N, CA, C and O atoms as a CHARMM CRD file, in Angstrom:
* protein
*
  308
    1    1 GLU  N    -27.46300   2.05200  -6.58700 PROA 1      0.00000
    2    1 GLU  CA   -26.71500   2.15300  -7.56100 PROA 1      0.00000
    3    1 GLU  C    -25.71700   3.31700  -7.21100 PROA 1      0.00000
    4    1 GLU  O    -24.53000   3.35300  -7.53300 PROA 1      0.00000
    5    2 ILE  N    -26.50700   4.39200  -6.39500 PROA 2      0.00000
    6    2 ILE  CA   -25.56500   5.60600  -5.72300 PROA 2      0.00000
    7    2 ILE  C    -24.41900   5.35100  -4.85800 PROA 2      0.00000
    8    2 ILE  O    -23.38500   5.97400  -4.61900 PROA 2      0.00000
    9    3 GLU  N    -24.87400   4.34200  -4.49500 PROA 3      0.00000
   10    3 GLU  CA   -23.31700   4.08800  -3.44900 PROA 3      0.00000
   11    3 GLU  C    -22.10000   3.74300  -4.24200 PROA 3      0.00000
   12    3 GLU  O    -21.06300   4.33800  -4.53200 PROA 3      0.00000
   13    4 ARG  N    -22.74300   2.23700  -4.55400 PROA 4      0.00000
   14    4 ARG  CA   -22.39000   1.43000  -6.00800 PROA 4      0.00000
   15    4 ARG  C    -21.12200   2.61900  -6.38800 PROA 4      0.00000
   16    4 ARG  O    -20.01400   2.47100  -5.87200 PROA 4      0.00000
   17    5 GLY  N    -21.43100   3.94700  -7.45100 PROA 5      0.00000
   18    5 GLY  CA   -20.78300   5.16600  -7.27800 PROA 5      0.00000
   19    5 GLY  C    -20.11400   5.16700  -7.06300 PROA 5      0.00000
   20    5 GLY  O    -19.04900   4.81700  -7.57100 PROA 5      0.00000
   21    6 ASN  N    -20.65000   5.93100  -5.38900 PROA 6      0.00000
   22    6 ASN  CA   -19.66100   6.06200  -4.66300 PROA 6      0.00000
   23    6 ASN  C    -18.69100   6.15500  -4.27800 PROA 6      0.00000
   24    6 ASN  O    -17.87600   7.07600  -4.24600 PROA 6      0.00000
   25    7 ASN  N    -18.70900   4.45200  -3.70000 PROA 7      0.00000
   26    7 ASN  CA   -17.02400   3.99500  -3.79800 PROA 7      0.00000
   27    7 ASN  C    -16.59600   3.66600  -4.45600 PROA 7      0.00000
   28    7 ASN  O    -15.41800   3.34800  -4.29500 PROA 7      0.00000
   29    8 ARG  N    -17.66900   3.37700  -6.54600 PROA 8      0.00000
   30    8 ARG  CA   -16.23300   4.22800  -7.44200 PROA 8      0.00000
   31    8 ARG  C    -15.26700   4.48700  -7.53500 PROA 8      0.00000
   32    8 ARG  O    -14.20400   3.88300  -7.67900 PROA 8      0.00000
   33    9 GLY  N    -15.61700   5.61300  -7.44400 PROA 9      0.00000
   34    9 GLY  CA   -16.08100   7.40300  -7.23400 PROA 9      0.00000
   35    9 GLY  C    -14.02400   7.41300  -5.87100 PROA 9      0.00000
   36    9 GLY  O    -12.86900   7.83200  -5.94400 PROA 9      0.00000
   37   10 ARG  N    -14.97800   6.59700  -4.86300 PROA 10     0.00000
   38   10 ARG  CA   -14.21700   7.16000  -3.29300 PROA 10     0.00000
   39   10 ARG  C    -12.51500   6.66400  -3.94100 PROA 10     0.00000
   40   10 ARG  O    -11.58900   7.43000  -4.20400 PROA 10     0.00000
   41   11 ILE  N    -12.54800   4.45200  -4.12100 PROA 11     0.00000
   42   11 ILE  CA   -11.53300   3.44900  -4.98700 PROA 11     0.00000
   43   11 ILE  C    -10.63000   4.25400  -5.68200 PROA 11     0.00000
   44   11 ILE  O     -9.47000   4.54300  -5.38800 PROA 11     0.00000
   45   12 ALA  N    -11.56200   4.69900  -7.00000 PROA 12     0.00000
   46   12 ALA  CA   -10.29300   5.00100  -8.49000 PROA 12     0.00000
   47   12 ALA  C     -9.69800   6.29300  -7.70500 PROA 12     0.00000
   48   12 ALA  O     -8.56700   6.53600  -8.12600 PROA 12     0.00000
   49   13 THR  N    -10.18900   7.34800  -6.51800 PROA 13     0.00000
   50   13 THR  CA    -9.55500   8.18900  -5.83000 PROA 13     0.00000
   51   13 THR  C     -8.26200   8.16300  -5.62500 PROA 13     0.00000
   52   13 THR  O     -7.26200   8.53500  -6.24000 PROA 13     0.00000
   53   14 TYR  N     -8.64200   7.30800  -3.97900 PROA 14     0.00000
   54   14 TYR  CA    -7.30600   6.59500  -3.80200 PROA 14     0.00000
   55   14 TYR  C     -5.71600   5.95600  -5.05700 PROA 14     0.00000
   56   14 TYR  O     -4.58400   5.96800  -5.54000 PROA 14     0.00000
   57   15 GLU  N     -6.40500   5.72800  -4.95900 PROA 15     0.00000
   58   15 GLU  CA    -5.83300   4.33100  -6.25700 PROA 15     0.00000
   59   15 GLU  C     -4.99500   5.24600  -7.40900 PROA 15     0.00000
   60   15 GLU  O     -4.04100   4.72800  -7.99000 PROA 15     0.00000
   61   16 TYR  N     -5.49700   6.94000  -7.76900 PROA 16     0.00000
   62   16 TYR  CA    -4.98900   7.99900  -8.47400 PROA 16     0.00000
   63   16 TYR  C     -3.88300   8.57400  -7.30100 PROA 16     0.00000
   64   16 TYR  O     -2.84800   9.23900  -7.34900 PROA 16     0.00000
   65   17 ALA  N     -4.57700   8.02700  -6.37600 PROA 17     0.00000
   66   17 ALA  CA    -3.35900   9.03100  -4.79000 PROA 17     0.00000
   67   17 ALA  C     -2.81200   8.56200  -3.86200 PROA 17     0.00000
   68   17 ALA  O     -2.83900   9.14200  -2.77700 PROA 17     0.00000
   69   18 ASP  N     -1.95100   6.99000  -4.09500 PROA 18     0.00000
   70   18 ASP  CA    -1.95800   5.72000  -3.95900 PROA 18     0.00000
   71   18 ASP  C     -0.50400   6.04800  -3.08800 PROA 18     0.00000
   72   18 ASP  O     -0.23600   5.47800  -2.03100 PROA 18     0.00000
   73   19 ALA  N      0.49100   7.21100  -3.82400 PROA 19     0.00000
   74   19 ALA  CA     1.40500   7.24900  -3.13800 PROA 19     0.00000
   75   19 ALA  C      1.66700   8.36700  -2.54600 PROA 19     0.00000
   76   19 ALA  O      2.77600   8.64800  -2.09000 PROA 19     0.00000
   77   20 GLU  N      0.41800   9.27700  -2.49600 PROA 20     0.00000
   78   20 GLU  CA     0.54800   9.99200  -1.95100 PROA 20     0.00000
   79   20 GLU  C     -0.54200   9.23000  -0.29600 PROA 20     0.00000
   80   20 GLU  O     -0.59100   9.48600   0.90700 PROA 20     0.00000
   81   21 VAL  N     -0.81000   8.84100  -0.67200 PROA 21     0.00000
   82   21 VAL  CA    -2.32700   8.82300   0.79800 PROA 21     0.00000
   83   21 VAL  C     -1.51700   7.57500   2.15800 PROA 21     0.00000
   84   21 VAL  O     -1.53300   7.50600   3.38700 PROA 21     0.00000
   85   22 GLY  N     -0.87600   6.75700   0.99400 PROA 22     0.00000
   86   22 GLY  CA     0.06200   5.36600   1.13600 PROA 22     0.00000
   87   22 GLY  C     -0.85100   3.80500   1.70200 PROA 22     0.00000
   88   22 GLY  O     -0.76600   3.12800   2.72600 PROA 22     0.00000
   89   23 VAL  N     -1.75200   3.69900   0.38000 PROA 23     0.00000
   90   23 VAL  CA    -2.41100   2.63100   0.58000 PROA 23     0.00000
   91   23 VAL  C     -1.93100   1.86000  -0.80400 PROA 23     0.00000
   92   23 VAL  O     -1.14900   2.05900  -1.73300 PROA 23     0.00000
   93   24 GLU  N     -3.04300   0.68200  -0.29600 PROA 24     0.00000
   94   24 GLU  CA    -3.42000  -0.53200  -1.21400 PROA 24     0.00000
   95   24 GLU  C     -3.75000  -0.45400  -2.37400 PROA 24     0.00000
   96   24 GLU  O     -4.37200  -1.50300  -2.54200 PROA 24     0.00000
   97   25 PRO  N     -3.75500  -0.07100  -3.03700 PROA 25     0.00000
   98   25 PRO  CA    -5.25500   0.83700  -4.35200 PROA 25     0.00000
   99   25 PRO  C     -6.04600  -0.81200  -4.70800 PROA 25     0.00000
  100   25 PRO  O     -7.18500  -0.69600  -5.16100 PROA 25     0.00000
  101   26 GLU  N     -5.62700  -2.00800  -4.56800 PROA 26     0.00000
  102   26 GLU  CA    -6.11100  -3.14800  -5.28000 PROA 26     0.00000
  103   26 GLU  C     -6.44200  -4.24200  -3.50000 PROA 26     0.00000
  104   26 GLU  O     -6.38900  -5.46700  -3.38700 PROA 26     0.00000
  105   27 MET  N     -6.59600  -3.73500  -2.96400 PROA 27     0.00000
  106   27 MET  CA    -7.05900  -4.47700  -1.31800 PROA 27     0.00000
  107   27 MET  C     -7.54800  -3.43700  -0.75800 PROA 27     0.00000
  108   27 MET  O     -6.83700  -2.44500  -0.59700 PROA 27     0.00000
  109   28 VAL  N     -8.73400  -3.46100  -0.39300 PROA 28     0.00000
  110   28 VAL  CA   -10.06000  -2.30800   0.35500 PROA 28     0.00000
  111   28 VAL  C    -10.88200  -3.93900   1.61500 PROA 28     0.00000
  112   28 VAL  O    -10.89600  -5.16600   1.51200 PROA 28     0.00000
  113   29 ASN  N    -11.37800  -2.99200   2.57600 PROA 29     0.00000
  114   29 ASN  CA   -12.11200  -3.17700   3.51900 PROA 29     0.00000
  115   29 ASN  C    -13.18800  -2.92200   3.62400 PROA 29     0.00000
  116   29 ASN  O    -13.52300  -1.75700   3.41000 PROA 29     0.00000
  117   30 TRP  N    -14.13400  -3.86400   3.98200 PROA 30     0.00000
  118   30 TRP  CA   -15.78500  -3.63800   3.63400 PROA 30     0.00000
  119   30 TRP  C    -15.63400  -2.75200   5.73300 PROA 30     0.00000
  120   30 TRP  O    -14.81500  -3.08700   6.58900 PROA 30     0.00000
  121   31 VAL  N    -16.71100  -1.70100   5.85900 PROA 31     0.00000
  122   31 VAL  CA   -17.16600  -0.92300   6.34600 PROA 31     0.00000
  123   31 VAL  C    -18.48600  -0.62900   6.54500 PROA 31     0.00000
  124   31 VAL  O    -19.03300   0.11100   5.72700 PROA 31     0.00000
  125   32 THR  N    -19.27400  -1.17700   7.72000 PROA 32     0.00000
  126   32 THR  CA   -20.29900  -0.98100   7.86300 PROA 32     0.00000
  127   32 THR  C    -20.39900   0.45900   8.47700 PROA 32     0.00000
  128   32 THR  O    -19.48700   1.16600   8.90600 PROA 32     0.00000
  129   33 ALA  N    -21.58700   0.67800   8.41500 PROA 33     0.00000
  130   33 ALA  CA   -22.45800   2.47500   9.15900 PROA 33     0.00000
  131   33 ALA  C    -22.20100   2.08800  10.47200 PROA 33     0.00000
  132   33 ALA  O    -22.40300   3.04000  11.22600 PROA 33     0.00000
  133   34 GLY  N    -21.81700   1.02700  11.08900 PROA 34     0.00000
  134   34 GLY  CA   -21.51800   1.45300  12.39100 PROA 34     0.00000
  135   34 GLY  C    -22.18000   0.88700  13.75200 PROA 34     0.00000
  136   34 GLY  O    -21.56300   0.50500  14.74700 PROA 34     0.00000
  137   35 ASP  N    -23.76000   0.92600  13.54100 PROA 35     0.00000
  138   35 ASP  CA   -25.26400   1.41500  14.20600 PROA 35     0.00000
  139   35 ASP  C    -26.10700   0.28100  14.34900 PROA 35     0.00000
  140   35 ASP  O    -26.06900  -0.60500  13.49500 PROA 35     0.00000
  141   36 ALA  N    -26.81300   0.21000  15.26300 PROA 36     0.00000
  142   36 ALA  CA   -27.99100  -0.73500  15.28100 PROA 36     0.00000
  143   36 ALA  C    -28.75200  -0.87600  14.05500 PROA 36     0.00000
  144   36 ALA  O    -29.87100  -1.38100  14.15100 PROA 36     0.00000
  145   37 ARG  N    -28.33500  -0.51900  12.93700 PROA 37     0.00000
  146   37 ARG  CA   -29.67700  -1.11600  11.31600 PROA 37     0.00000
  147   37 ARG  C    -28.68900  -2.08900  11.25700 PROA 37     0.00000
  148   37 ARG  O    -28.98700  -3.17600  11.75300 PROA 37     0.00000
  149   38 VAL  N    -27.61900  -1.96600  10.78600 PROA 38     0.00000
  150   38 VAL  CA   -26.68200  -3.34400   9.87600 PROA 38     0.00000
  151   38 VAL  C    -26.82800  -4.32600  10.48500 PROA 38     0.00000
  152   38 VAL  O    -26.87700  -4.86300  11.59200 PROA 38     0.00000
  153   39 CYS  N    -26.92900  -4.50100   8.64000 PROA 39     0.00000
  154   39 CYS  CA   -27.88400  -6.36600   8.78200 PROA 39     0.00000
  155   39 CYS  C    -26.44400  -7.40300   9.04900 PROA 39     0.00000
  156   39 CYS  O    -25.24600  -7.31600   8.78400 PROA 39     0.00000
  157   40 GLU  N    -27.28900  -8.34000   9.68600 PROA 40     0.00000
  158   40 GLU  CA   -25.92700  -9.71700   9.90000 PROA 40     0.00000
  159   40 GLU  C    -24.75300 -10.31200   8.65900 PROA 40     0.00000
  160   40 GLU  O    -23.72700 -10.97100   8.83100 PROA 40     0.00000
  161   41 GLU  N    -25.22300  -9.91300   7.69200 PROA 41     0.00000
  162   41 GLU  CA   -24.71100 -10.24200   5.75200 PROA 41     0.00000
  163   41 GLU  C    -23.87400  -9.41700   5.81000 PROA 41     0.00000
  164   41 GLU  O    -22.78100  -9.93600   5.58600 PROA 41     0.00000
  165   42 CYS  N    -23.79200  -8.19300   6.03100 PROA 42     0.00000
  166   42 CYS  CA   -23.13500  -6.92300   6.89000 PROA 42     0.00000
  167   42 CYS  C    -21.93500  -7.31800   7.37300 PROA 42     0.00000
  168   42 CYS  O    -20.83900  -7.42700   6.82200 PROA 42     0.00000
  169   43 LYS  N    -22.32300  -7.53400   8.56300 PROA 43     0.00000
  170   43 LYS  CA   -21.53500  -7.75800   9.56000 PROA 43     0.00000
  171   43 LYS  C    -20.02400  -8.74300   8.93800 PROA 43     0.00000
  172   43 LYS  O    -18.83300  -8.55900   8.68500 PROA 43     0.00000
  173   44 ALA  N    -20.97500  -9.75500   8.92600 PROA 44     0.00000
  174   44 ALA  CA   -19.87000 -10.75400   8.11200 PROA 44     0.00000
  175   44 ALA  C    -18.69300 -10.45600   7.01500 PROA 44     0.00000
  176   44 ALA  O    -17.51900 -10.81800   7.10400 PROA 44     0.00000
  177   45 LEU  N    -19.33800  -9.65500   5.88700 PROA 45     0.00000
  178   45 LEU  CA   -18.13100  -9.61000   5.35100 PROA 45     0.00000
  179   45 LEU  C    -17.86300  -8.64800   5.79300 PROA 45     0.00000
  180   45 LEU  O    -18.65600  -8.96900   6.67800 PROA 45     0.00000
  181   46 ALA  N    -17.31900  -7.18500   6.26400 PROA 46     0.00000
  182   46 ALA  CA   -16.72200  -6.54900   7.50600 PROA 46     0.00000
  183   46 ALA  C    -16.20600  -7.06100   7.98100 PROA 46     0.00000
  184   46 ALA  O    -15.05400  -6.78400   7.64600 PROA 46     0.00000
  185   47 ARG  N    -16.20000  -8.22000   9.11900 PROA 47     0.00000
  186   47 ARG  CA   -15.03900  -9.64500   9.30200 PROA 47     0.00000
  187   47 ARG  C    -13.79300  -9.64600   8.71400 PROA 47     0.00000
  188   47 ARG  O    -12.64200  -9.30500   8.98700 PROA 47     0.00000
  189   48 GLY  N    -14.68900 -10.36600   7.41800 PROA 48     0.00000
  190   48 GLY  CA   -13.82800 -10.90200   6.09900 PROA 48     0.00000
  191   48 GLY  C    -12.59300 -10.67500   5.13400 PROA 48     0.00000
  192   48 GLY  O    -11.84500 -11.30400   4.38700 PROA 48     0.00000
  193   49 GLY  N    -12.81200  -9.51200   5.56100 PROA 49     0.00000
  194   49 GLY  CA   -11.98100  -8.50000   4.78300 PROA 49     0.00000
  195   49 GLY  C    -10.41200  -8.91300   5.34600 PROA 49     0.00000
  196   49 GLY  O    -10.04500  -9.42800   6.40300 PROA 49     0.00000
  197   50 PRO  N     -9.52600  -8.35500   3.91100 PROA 50     0.00000
  198   50 PRO  CA    -9.41500  -7.53300   2.90400 PROA 50     0.00000
  199   50 PRO  C     -9.81500  -8.37900   1.44000 PROA 50     0.00000
  200   50 PRO  O     -9.55100  -9.39900   0.80300 PROA 50     0.00000
  201   51 TYR  N    -10.32300  -7.63100   1.43200 PROA 51     0.00000
  202   51 TYR  CA   -10.70000  -8.42600   0.12500 PROA 51     0.00000
  203   51 TYR  C    -10.24700  -7.66200  -1.23700 PROA 51     0.00000
  204   51 TYR  O    -10.14000  -6.43600  -1.21300 PROA 51     0.00000
  205   52 LYS  N     -9.98700  -8.37900  -2.40000 PROA 52     0.00000
  206   52 LYS  CA    -9.36900  -7.55200  -3.50700 PROA 52     0.00000
  207   52 LYS  C    -10.48800  -6.48800  -4.32700 PROA 52     0.00000
  208   52 LYS  O    -11.66500  -6.83000  -4.44800 PROA 52     0.00000
  209   53 ARG  N     -9.97600  -5.15300  -4.87600 PROA 53     0.00000
  210   53 ARG  CA   -10.85300  -4.56400  -5.44700 PROA 53     0.00000
  211   53 ARG  C    -11.46300  -4.66900  -6.25900 PROA 53     0.00000
  212   53 ARG  O    -12.28400  -3.75300  -6.29300 PROA 53     0.00000
  213   54 GLY  N    -11.64600  -5.99400  -7.79700 PROA 54     0.00000
  214   54 GLY  CA   -12.47200  -5.94600  -7.91200 PROA 54     0.00000
  215   54 GLY  C    -13.68600  -6.57400  -7.62200 PROA 54     0.00000
  216   54 GLY  O    -14.83200  -6.30200  -7.98000 PROA 54     0.00000
  217   55 LYS  N    -13.11700  -7.70200  -6.72100 PROA 55     0.00000
  218   55 LYS  CA   -14.06000  -8.53100  -6.21400 PROA 55     0.00000
  219   55 LYS  C    -15.06800  -7.99000  -5.56000 PROA 55     0.00000
  220   55 LYS  O    -16.21100  -8.32400  -5.87400 PROA 55     0.00000
  221   56 ALA  N    -14.80000  -6.85800  -4.31400 PROA 56     0.00000
  222   56 ALA  CA   -15.03600  -6.34900  -3.51000 PROA 56     0.00000
  223   56 ALA  C    -16.68000  -5.24900  -4.21500 PROA 56     0.00000
  224   56 ALA  O    -17.80000  -4.97100  -3.78600 PROA 56     0.00000
  225   57 GLU  N    -15.91200  -4.97600  -5.39900 PROA 57     0.00000
  226   57 GLU  CA   -16.54700  -3.52300  -5.40500 PROA 57     0.00000
  227   57 GLU  C    -18.39200  -4.90300  -6.72200 PROA 57     0.00000
  228   57 GLU  O    -19.51200  -4.64200  -7.16300 PROA 57     0.00000
  229   58 GLN  N    -17.73200  -5.79600  -6.70200 PROA 58     0.00000
  230   58 GLN  CA   -19.15800  -6.13600  -7.77200 PROA 58     0.00000
  231   58 GLN  C    -19.90600  -7.13600  -6.30900 PROA 58     0.00000
  232   58 GLN  O    -20.74600  -8.00500  -6.54300 PROA 58     0.00000
  233   59 MET  N    -19.47000  -6.84800  -4.96600 PROA 59     0.00000
  234   59 MET  CA   -20.16200  -7.23300  -4.02600 PROA 59     0.00000
  235   59 MET  C    -21.56000  -6.06500  -3.30600 PROA 59     0.00000
  236   59 MET  O    -22.60600  -6.36400  -2.73000 PROA 59     0.00000
  237   60 LEU  N    -21.04900  -4.88500  -3.62000 PROA 60     0.00000
  238   60 LEU  CA   -21.34400  -3.48700  -3.13500 PROA 60     0.00000
  239   60 LEU  C    -21.90500  -2.99400  -3.93300 PROA 60     0.00000
  240   60 LEU  O    -21.53000  -2.41500  -4.95200 PROA 60     0.00000
  241   61 PRO  N    -23.30000  -3.27800  -3.33700 PROA 61     0.00000
  242   61 PRO  CA   -23.94800  -3.07700  -1.76800 PROA 61     0.00000
  243   61 PRO  C    -24.29200  -4.40900  -2.16300 PROA 61     0.00000
  244   61 PRO  O    -24.48900  -4.90000  -3.27500 PROA 61     0.00000
  245   62 GLU  N    -24.32700  -4.98900  -0.75500 PROA 62     0.00000
  246   62 GLU  CA   -25.02300  -5.89800  -0.69300 PROA 62     0.00000
  247   62 GLU  C    -26.45600  -6.37900  -0.88600 PROA 62     0.00000
  248   62 GLU  O    -26.82600  -7.44000  -1.38800 PROA 62     0.00000
  249   63 HSD  N    -27.17000  -5.41100  -0.40000 PROA 63     0.00000
  250   63 HSD  CA   -28.81000  -5.35000  -0.14400 PROA 63     0.00000
  251   63 HSD  C    -29.36100  -3.77500  -1.08300 PROA 63     0.00000
  252   63 HSD  O    -28.56200  -2.98300  -1.58200 PROA 63     0.00000
  253   64 PRO  N    -30.53500  -3.66400  -1.12100 PROA 64     0.00000
  254   64 PRO  CA   -31.02800  -2.47600  -1.40800 PROA 64     0.00000
  255   64 PRO  C    -31.23500  -1.56800   0.59200 PROA 64     0.00000
  256   64 PRO  O    -31.24300  -1.83300   1.79400 PROA 64     0.00000
  257   65 GLN  N    -31.36300  -0.40800  -0.44800 PROA 65     0.00000
  258   65 GLN  CA   -30.49600   0.52200   0.98100 PROA 65     0.00000
  259   65 GLN  C    -29.02400   0.00600   1.82600 PROA 65     0.00000
  260   65 GLN  O    -28.43800   1.05400   2.09600 PROA 65     0.00000
  261   66 CYS  N    -28.40500  -0.89200   2.21600 PROA 66     0.00000
  262   66 CYS  CA   -26.93200  -0.77600   1.55400 PROA 66     0.00000
  263   66 CYS  C    -26.43900   0.53800   2.19300 PROA 66     0.00000
  264   66 CYS  O    -26.79700   1.70800   2.05300 PROA 66     0.00000
  265   67 ARG  N    -25.76100   0.11000   2.73000 PROA 67     0.00000
  266   67 ARG  CA   -24.97100   2.56500   3.51800 PROA 67     0.00000
  267   67 ARG  C    -23.43200   1.59900   3.98800 PROA 67     0.00000
  268   67 ARG  O    -22.83300   2.04700   4.96500 PROA 67     0.00000
  269   68 CYS  N    -22.95800   0.58800   3.44500 PROA 68     0.00000
  270   68 CYS  CA   -21.61800  -0.13600   3.64100 PROA 68     0.00000
  271   68 CYS  C    -20.37100   0.79100   2.66000 PROA 68     0.00000
  272   68 CYS  O    -20.75700   1.79800   2.06700 PROA 68     0.00000
  273   69 ALA  N    -19.54100   0.54900   2.60400 PROA 69     0.00000
  274   69 ALA  CA   -18.40500   1.49300   2.18600 PROA 69     0.00000
  275   69 ALA  C    -17.20500   0.28800   1.65600 PROA 69     0.00000
  276   69 ALA  O    -17.19300  -0.94100   1.71600 PROA 69     0.00000
  277   70 LEU  N    -16.45600   1.07600   1.24200 PROA 70     0.00000
  278   70 LEU  CA   -14.98700   0.81000   0.56000 PROA 70     0.00000
  279   70 LEU  C    -14.00800   1.22200   0.87700 PROA 70     0.00000
  280   70 LEU  O    -13.82900   2.22200   0.18200 PROA 70     0.00000
  281   71 ILE  N    -12.71700   1.00400   1.91500 PROA 71     0.00000
  282   71 ILE  CA   -11.68800   1.53700   2.07800 PROA 71     0.00000
  283   71 ILE  C    -10.65700   1.06800   1.92800 PROA 71     0.00000
  284   71 ILE  O    -10.28900  -0.10700   1.92200 PROA 71     0.00000
  285   72 PRO  N    -10.28800   1.73200   1.83600 PROA 72     0.00000
  286   72 PRO  CA    -8.00800   1.09200   0.82000 PROA 72     0.00000
  287   72 PRO  C     -7.74300   0.30300   1.73900 PROA 72     0.00000
  288   72 PRO  O     -8.53900   0.35600   2.67700 PROA 72     0.00000
  289   73 VAL  N     -6.69900  -0.61100   1.85600 PROA 73     0.00000
  290   73 VAL  CA    -6.36000  -1.16100   2.98700 PROA 73     0.00000
  291   73 VAL  C     -4.21400  -0.48500   3.55000 PROA 73     0.00000
  292   73 VAL  O     -3.17800  -0.61300   2.89800 PROA 73     0.00000
  293   74 PRO  N     -4.38300  -0.01000   4.57900 PROA 74     0.00000
  294   74 PRO  CA    -2.85500   0.90900   4.94900 PROA 74     0.00000
  295   74 PRO  C     -2.19100   0.07900   3.91400 PROA 74     0.00000
  296   74 PRO  O     -2.48600  -1.09700   3.70500 PROA 74     0.00000
  297   75 ARG  N     -1.21500   0.79700   3.23000 PROA 75     0.00000
  298   75 ARG  CA     0.18100   0.11400   2.78100 PROA 75     0.00000
  299   75 ARG  C      0.79500  -0.61600   3.69000 PROA 75     0.00000
  300   75 ARG  O      0.93600   0.13200   4.65700 PROA 75     0.00000
  301   76 THR  N      1.29500  -1.77400   3.96200 PROA 76     0.00000
  302   76 THR  CA     2.55900  -1.47800   5.12100 PROA 76     0.00000
  303   76 THR  C      3.95400  -1.49600   4.50800 PROA 76     0.00000
  304   76 THR  O      4.05100  -1.37000   3.28700 PROA 76     0.00000
  305   77 ARG  N      4.87700  -1.62000   5.14800 PROA 77     0.00000
  306   77 ARG  CA     5.82000  -0.91000   4.40200 PROA 77     0.00000
  307   77 ARG  C      7.38200  -1.84400   4.54500 PROA 77     0.00000
  308   77 ARG  O      8.39700  -1.43900   3.97800 PROA 77     0.00000
């Protein structure tokens, strides 16, 4: 639940500041911790993005002790 709250707060901050930071607030990428402890499910989710923000928020955390995060997709001009 802590990680779910962290990710929601992070996305809300990006959404609030989207004009300044140049991101698409409705689209996010799934990112893993990038180490040997990352499970296959999380690796697959990271390869499968980007995701719509609402859907991704429902998916994270994938499992107990999940260390993944959601980050906004950079805006393309």
